[in-house]
XYZ file of C-alpha atoms in Angstrom:
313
model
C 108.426 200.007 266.595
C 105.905 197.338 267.563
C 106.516 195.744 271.529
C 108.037 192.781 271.465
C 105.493 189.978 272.831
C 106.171 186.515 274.115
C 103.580 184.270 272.547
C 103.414 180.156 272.719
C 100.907 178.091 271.232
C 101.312 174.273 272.249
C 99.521 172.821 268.821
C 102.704 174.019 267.508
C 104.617 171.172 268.735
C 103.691 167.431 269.771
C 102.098 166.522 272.489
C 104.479 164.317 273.883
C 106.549 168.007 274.197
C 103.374 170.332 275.779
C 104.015 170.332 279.156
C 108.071 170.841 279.319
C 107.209 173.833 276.594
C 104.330 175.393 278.896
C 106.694 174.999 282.218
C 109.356 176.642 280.044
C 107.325 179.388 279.429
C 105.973 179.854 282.753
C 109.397 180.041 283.738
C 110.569 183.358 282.082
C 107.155 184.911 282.731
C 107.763 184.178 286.883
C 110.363 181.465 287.816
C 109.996 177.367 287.423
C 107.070 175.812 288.383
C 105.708 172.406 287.891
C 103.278 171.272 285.577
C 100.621 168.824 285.412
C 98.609 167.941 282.484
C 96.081 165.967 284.888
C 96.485 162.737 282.407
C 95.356 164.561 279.647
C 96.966 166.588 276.756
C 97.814 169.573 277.485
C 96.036 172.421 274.966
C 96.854 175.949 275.306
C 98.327 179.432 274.454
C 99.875 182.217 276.190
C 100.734 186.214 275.212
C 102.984 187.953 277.380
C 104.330 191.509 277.281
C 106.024 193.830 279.781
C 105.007 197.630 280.756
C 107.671 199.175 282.908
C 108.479 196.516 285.494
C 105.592 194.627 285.373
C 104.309 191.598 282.842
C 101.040 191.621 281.853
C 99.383 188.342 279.639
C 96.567 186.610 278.799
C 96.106 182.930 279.645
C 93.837 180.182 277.888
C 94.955 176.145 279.033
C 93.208 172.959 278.904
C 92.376 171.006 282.084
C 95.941 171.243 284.314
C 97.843 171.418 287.902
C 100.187 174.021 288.332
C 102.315 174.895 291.037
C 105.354 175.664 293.163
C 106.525 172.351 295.058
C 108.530 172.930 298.882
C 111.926 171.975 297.062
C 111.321 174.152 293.819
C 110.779 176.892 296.322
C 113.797 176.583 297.931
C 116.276 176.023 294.714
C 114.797 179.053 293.119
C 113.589 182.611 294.083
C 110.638 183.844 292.585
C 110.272 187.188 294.134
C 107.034 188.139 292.236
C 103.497 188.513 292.878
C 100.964 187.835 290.642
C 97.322 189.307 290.120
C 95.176 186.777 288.209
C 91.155 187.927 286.477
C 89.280 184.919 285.726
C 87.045 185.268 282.733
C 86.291 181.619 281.827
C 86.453 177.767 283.884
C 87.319 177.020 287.238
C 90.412 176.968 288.750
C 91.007 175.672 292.720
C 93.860 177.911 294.265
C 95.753 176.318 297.573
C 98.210 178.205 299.692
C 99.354 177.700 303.075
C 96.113 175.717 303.973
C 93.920 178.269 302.525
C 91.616 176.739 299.274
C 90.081 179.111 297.028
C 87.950 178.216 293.711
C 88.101 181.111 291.453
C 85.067 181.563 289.069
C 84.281 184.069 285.984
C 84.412 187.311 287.284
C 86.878 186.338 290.049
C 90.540 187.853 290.493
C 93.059 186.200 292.923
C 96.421 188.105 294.302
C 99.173 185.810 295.682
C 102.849 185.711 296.486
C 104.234 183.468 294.088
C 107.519 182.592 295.870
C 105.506 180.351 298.292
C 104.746 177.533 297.824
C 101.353 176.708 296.009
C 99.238 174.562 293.516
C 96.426 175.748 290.768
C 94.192 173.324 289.598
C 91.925 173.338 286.733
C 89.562 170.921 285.631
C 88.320 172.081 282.876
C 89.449 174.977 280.138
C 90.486 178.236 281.837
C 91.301 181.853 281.038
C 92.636 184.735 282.367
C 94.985 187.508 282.520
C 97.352 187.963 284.278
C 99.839 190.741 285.813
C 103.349 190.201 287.832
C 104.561 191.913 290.352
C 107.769 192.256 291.790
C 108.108 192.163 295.469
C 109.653 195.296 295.757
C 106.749 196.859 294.099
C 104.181 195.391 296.082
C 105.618 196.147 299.487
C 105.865 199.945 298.397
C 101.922 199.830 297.414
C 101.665 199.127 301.088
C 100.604 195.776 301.082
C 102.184 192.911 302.861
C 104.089 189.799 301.510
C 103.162 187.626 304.442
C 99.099 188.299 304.023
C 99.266 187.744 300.591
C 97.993 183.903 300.774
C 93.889 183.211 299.219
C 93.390 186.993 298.555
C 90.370 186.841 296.244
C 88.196 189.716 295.358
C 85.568 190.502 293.046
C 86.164 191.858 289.579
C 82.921 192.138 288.536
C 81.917 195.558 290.380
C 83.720 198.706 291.316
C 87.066 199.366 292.101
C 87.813 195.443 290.933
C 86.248 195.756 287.856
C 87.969 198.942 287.621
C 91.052 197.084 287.699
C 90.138 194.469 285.823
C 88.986 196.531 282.998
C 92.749 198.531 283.143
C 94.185 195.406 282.541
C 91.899 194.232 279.808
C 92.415 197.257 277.987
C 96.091 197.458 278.877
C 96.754 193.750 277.268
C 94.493 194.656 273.978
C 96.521 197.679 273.509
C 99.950 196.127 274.360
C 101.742 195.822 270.970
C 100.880 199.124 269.961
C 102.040 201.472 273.198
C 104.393 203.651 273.038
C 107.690 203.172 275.569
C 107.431 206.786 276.584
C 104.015 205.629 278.209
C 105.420 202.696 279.808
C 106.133 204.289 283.277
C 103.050 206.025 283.933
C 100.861 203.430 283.055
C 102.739 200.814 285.541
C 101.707 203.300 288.113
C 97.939 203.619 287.185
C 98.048 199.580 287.073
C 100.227 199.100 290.662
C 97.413 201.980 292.134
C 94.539 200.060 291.078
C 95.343 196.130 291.104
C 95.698 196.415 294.933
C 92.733 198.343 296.122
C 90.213 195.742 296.041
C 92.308 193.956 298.529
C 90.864 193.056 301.830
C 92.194 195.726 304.717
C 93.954 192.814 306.179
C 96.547 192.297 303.570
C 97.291 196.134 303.654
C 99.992 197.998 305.990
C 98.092 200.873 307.363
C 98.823 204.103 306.419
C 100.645 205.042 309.568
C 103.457 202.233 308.673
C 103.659 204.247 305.022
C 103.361 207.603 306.840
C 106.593 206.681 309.117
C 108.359 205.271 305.659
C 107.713 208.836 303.830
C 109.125 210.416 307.357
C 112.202 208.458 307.704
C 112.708 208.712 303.805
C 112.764 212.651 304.247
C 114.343 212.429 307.546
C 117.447 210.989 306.065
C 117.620 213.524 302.710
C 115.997 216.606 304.643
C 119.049 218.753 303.363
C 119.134 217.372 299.535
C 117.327 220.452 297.740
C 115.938 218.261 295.203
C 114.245 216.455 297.684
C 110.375 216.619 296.567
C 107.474 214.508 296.217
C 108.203 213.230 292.871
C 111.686 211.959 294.165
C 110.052 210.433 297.646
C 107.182 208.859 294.986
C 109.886 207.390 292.757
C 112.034 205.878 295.897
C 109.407 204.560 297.429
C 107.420 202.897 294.362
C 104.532 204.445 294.930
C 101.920 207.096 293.266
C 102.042 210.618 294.842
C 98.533 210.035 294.849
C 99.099 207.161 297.152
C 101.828 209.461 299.584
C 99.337 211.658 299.762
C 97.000 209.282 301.343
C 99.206 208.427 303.887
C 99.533 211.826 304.704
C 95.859 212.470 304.291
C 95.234 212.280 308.772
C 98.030 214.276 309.635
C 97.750 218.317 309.885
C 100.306 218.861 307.284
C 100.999 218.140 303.767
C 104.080 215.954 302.625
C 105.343 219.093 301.118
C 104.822 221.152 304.477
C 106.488 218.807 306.767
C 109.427 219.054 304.589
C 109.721 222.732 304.693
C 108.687 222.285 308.841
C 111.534 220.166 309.372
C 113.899 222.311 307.501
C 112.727 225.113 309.274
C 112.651 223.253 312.139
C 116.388 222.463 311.966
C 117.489 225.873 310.657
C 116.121 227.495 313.733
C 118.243 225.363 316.369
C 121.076 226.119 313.976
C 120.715 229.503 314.013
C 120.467 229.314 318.021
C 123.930 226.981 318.183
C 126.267 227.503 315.117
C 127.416 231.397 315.167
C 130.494 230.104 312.609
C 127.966 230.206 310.213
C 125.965 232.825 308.187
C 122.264 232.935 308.001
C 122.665 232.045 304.211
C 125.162 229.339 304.829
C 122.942 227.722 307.600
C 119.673 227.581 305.024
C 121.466 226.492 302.319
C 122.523 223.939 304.422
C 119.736 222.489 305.106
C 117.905 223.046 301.694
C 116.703 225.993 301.035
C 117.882 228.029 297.917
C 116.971 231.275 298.216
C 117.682 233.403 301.345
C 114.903 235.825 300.480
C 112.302 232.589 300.349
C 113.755 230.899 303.603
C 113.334 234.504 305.657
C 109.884 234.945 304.708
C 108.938 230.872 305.253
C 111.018 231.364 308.771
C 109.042 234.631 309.794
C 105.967 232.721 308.746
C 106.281 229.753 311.284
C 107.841 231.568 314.093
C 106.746 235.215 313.893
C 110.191 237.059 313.907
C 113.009 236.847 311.151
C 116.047 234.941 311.142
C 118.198 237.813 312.011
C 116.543 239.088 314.592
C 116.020 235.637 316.306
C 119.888 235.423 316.057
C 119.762 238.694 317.976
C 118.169 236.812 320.734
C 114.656 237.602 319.843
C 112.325 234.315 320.162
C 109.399 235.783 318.515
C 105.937 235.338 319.976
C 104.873 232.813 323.134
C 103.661 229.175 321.927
């Protein structure tokens, strides 16, 4: 079954009716913004599709303004970010008091909610991705740096991205849903990388995320890094990252804590059985929690009951 694409082309309809069609459009793709033909008429075309959450599209416009105005801003929420890949024209990008000019070979991230004007003098194309917010916070990158965030898309991991996307648009009727998920993920890993540090959280913040995450499901036996990946919006390739400075893996500090928690159990609750007490807090098998407890702290759970606290240190 072949994706369903939104396409516009404004020779389609007069000119007196460009602009209010393009703004339309614009609108489902990420919220209403205002458009300015610049005194001319306006010439252009559009492709949008969506993989997973995000919208991916390609871009070609005569000479324009467009932008989000103070009181468009505040009448409507448009909780999205967008990645932009120049491949043809000039375009002048203003945020916040920041002024960017975007050339061939250019790509531009930026919080579309805020308030913000695009200006092209000329004929432009690009592509384009969206982003939801929730998405781009769980990348690890902040809302409130995401103002003038250019990078280059002509050379490594920017051109890597920028070639994902390419590829990912030319290939967008054709894809099959049950590829929709992972390929969101390879997009969201790569789109944000060429970012300046600046406009990332550091992995510490995404390290203490992962920790309260498992902190709060520690006893949830299906807790595991696909689950913390899928809650958190991020790759396990990214968690891992995070994780990358500390001693331990994600997967070992879960077991650690559960450990960790069975063994002041096992020192306080005598109502309960050794079984009952890693179950509790986990664990599935009693055979595979006594050899993971005699492991970290050098006697077994029954004898520690006993009174025995196993080695020194």
């Amino acid at each position: 079954m072949a994706r369903q694409l939104l396409t516009l082309e404004t020779a389609k309809v007069s000119w007196r009716d460009r602009v209010a069609l393009w703004s339309d459009a614009l609108t489902t793709v990420c919220g209403p913004l205002r458009t300015d033909a610049l005194g001319a008429t306006l010439d252009g075309a559009m492709t949008f599709g969506t993989i997973g959450r995000l919208q991916i599209g390609h871009i070609t416009v005569s000479r324009h303004r467009v932008g989000l105005t103070p009181e468009l801003a505040r009448a409507d929420r448009h909780p999205v970010a967008k990645v932009i890949i120049q491949t043809a024209g000039v375009s002048v990008y203003e945020q916040h008091g920041d002024r960017v000019t975007l050339t061939p070979g250019d790509g531009l991230v930026y919080d579309v909610s805020q308030p913000h004007a695009i200006t092209s003098t000329e004929t432009t194309e690009h592509f384009v991705v969206t982003v939801p917010h929730d998405l781009v916070v769980g990348r690890g990158v902040r809302l409130d740096r995401l103002s003038a965030q250019r990078f280059s898309a002509r050379t490594g991991v920017g051109r890597l991205a920028a070639d994902l996307i390419h590829s990912t648009f030319g290939e967008l009727a054709t894809l099959s849903p049950a590829c929709e998920e992972d390929l969101a993920t390879s997009l969201l890993s790569l789109i944000f990388l060429p970012l300046p540090h600046e406009a990332a959280h550091s992995t510490d913040a995404l390290r203490h995320r992962i920790e309260s995450y498992i902190r709060d499901r520690i006893r949830d036996p299906e807790l595991s890094i696909d689950n913390i990946a899928s809650a958190l919006r991020c790759s396990k390739r990214y968690l891992h990252m995070a994780f990358a400075a500390s001693d331990r893996s994600i997967a070992d500090h879960i077991w650690m804590t559960r450990l960790d928690g069975c063994r002041c159990d096992l020192a306080q609750r005598a109502d309960q059985t050794i079984s009952e007490i890693a179950f509790a807090w986990g664990f599935s098998s009693s055979a595979h929690f006594s050899r993971a407890f005699r492991k970290r702290f050098g006697v077994t759970p029954t004898a520690f009951r006993r009174g025995d606290r196993g080695p020194p240190g």
